[in-house]
């Protein structure tokens, strides 16, 4: 579909999927609670999981954020447009449907020409990833159509360049806290804004980011780390993903050759392709323990979540 058609749908209070540099988003007018409600309905998303509001420029931040701490402004200026979502105290009047009733709001300017053109014409869009709740985020228009049907309105902007969702950083209180790891690491963000940045503790009581409690990023095939505890493998129904090793006899084998950007870009597409081919197992070689690449923490996080065994 064309941008002007997407703009018309959004203005009529409908939802439209659009490309970003991280993953595809499912957008609705951020000022229209009924339109936002449709996102939850289409995705099957629990109402207590808030959405990110996507903006075209820094001026629009003032419509949603109650205050912008100085170090957060530095992050906005250096990292936007880009794969960083910032959580602010929200202004009264921001629809509760978008923020799931929280006193905070998540904002980001995506770094994708099609998204930016759309946002310039529609104004701010509330948008989660454009997948059905529980399945991996889409990195291609085709993934969105697989989840929602061939007639679903999608702006095709090619394959998402990063392939993993944005880093989510809570700047509504100090210390600034990473709620979801992404391409921007704590070290890089701290360097940019001069603030101490902490990671959310693994075992905290009430989740600070409601999304964290839900099963995410999961293909139908079971995902396992490739080590000696995995036995009885039916290789014909297994996808093996490695980055250093090159084992024989796996008919479905992808070797990333230490290219972690490619690994991140292609991970969800590989998850989905395994499902489309009805494979039953995805084995992934353990990642290096030392953060020799900025994307490793995010990759580890997404694969760990996909590898969680349901009770
Ligand atoms: O890269 C991305 O962030 C993509 C693209 C489309 O922008 N979007 C995305 O949205 O991943 P979603 O809805 O799938 O993930 C948003 C995450 C969820 O874990 C949600 O709980 C959290 O951000 N979040 C949103 N608003 C929040 C808030 N006010 N406080 C804490 N966490 C929040
Ligand atoms: Mg999502």
Coordinates of C-alpha atoms and ligand atoms in Angstrom, one line a residue, residues 20 22-25 43 45 49-52 54 85 87 102 104-106 108 127-129 164-166 168 179-180 208-212 216, ligand 1:
X20 CA 11.0 0.7 11.5
X22 CA 14.1 -2.4 14.7
X23 CA 10.9 -4.3 13.8
X24 CA 7.6 -3.5 12.1
X25 CA 5.1 -1.6 14.3
X43 CA -2.9 -8.3 18.4
X45 CA -2.5 -8.0 23.6
X49 CA 0.9 -3.9 28.5
X50 CA 1.5 -0.3 27.5
X51 CA 2.5 0.9 24.0
X52 CA 5.4 3.0 22.7
X54 CA 6.3 7.0 18.0
X85 CA 12.7 4.1 23.7
X87 CA 10.1 6.3 29.5
X102 CA 0.6 3.9 34.2
X104 CA 4.6 7.1 32.6
X105 CA 4.7 7.1 28.8
X106 CA 7.2 5.5 26.4
X108 CA 10.7 7.0 20.5
X127 CA 2.5 1.2 18.2
X128 CA 3.6 -2.1 19.5
X129 CA 5.5 -4.6 17.4
X164 CA 15.6 -6.6 17.5
X165 CA 13.4 -4.3 19.4
X166 CA 14.7 -1.0 20.8
X168 CA 13.9 0.6 26.7
X179 CA 14.0 -2.3 31.2
X180 CA 14.7 -4.1 27.9
X208 CA 8.6 -2.3 36.0
X209 CA 7.9 -3.0 32.4
X210 CA 4.6 -4.9 32.2
X211 CA 5.7 -6.5 28.9
X212 CA 8.5 -8.4 30.6
X216 CA 7.7 -13.1 24.0
Ligands
LIG1 O1 11.7 -1.4 18.6 C1 10.6 -1.3 19.2 O2 10.6 -0.8 20.3 C2 9.4 -1.7 18.4 C3 9.1 -0.8 17.3 C4 7.8 -1.0 16.6 O3 9.2 0.6 17.7 N1 8.2 -1.7 19.3 C5 8.1 -2.6 20.3 O4 6.9 -2.4 21.0 O5 8.9 -3.5 20.6 P1 6.3 -3.5 22.0 O6 5.0 -3.0 22.4 O7 6.3 -4.8 21.4 O8 7.3 -3.4 23.3 C6 7.2 -2.2 24.1 C7 7.8 -2.6 25.5 C8 6.9 -3.5 26.2 O9 7.7 -4.4 26.9 C9 6.2 -2.6 27.2 O10 5.8 -3.2 28.4 C10 7.2 -1.5 27.5 O11 7.9 -1.3 26.2 N2 6.6 -0.2 27.9 C11 5.8 0.6 27.1 N3 5.4 1.7 27.9 C12 6.0 1.5 29.1 C13 5.9 2.3 30.3 N4 5.2 3.4 30.4 N5 6.6 1.8 31.4 C14 7.3 0.6 31.3 N6 7.4 -0.1 30.2 C15 6.7 0.3 29.1

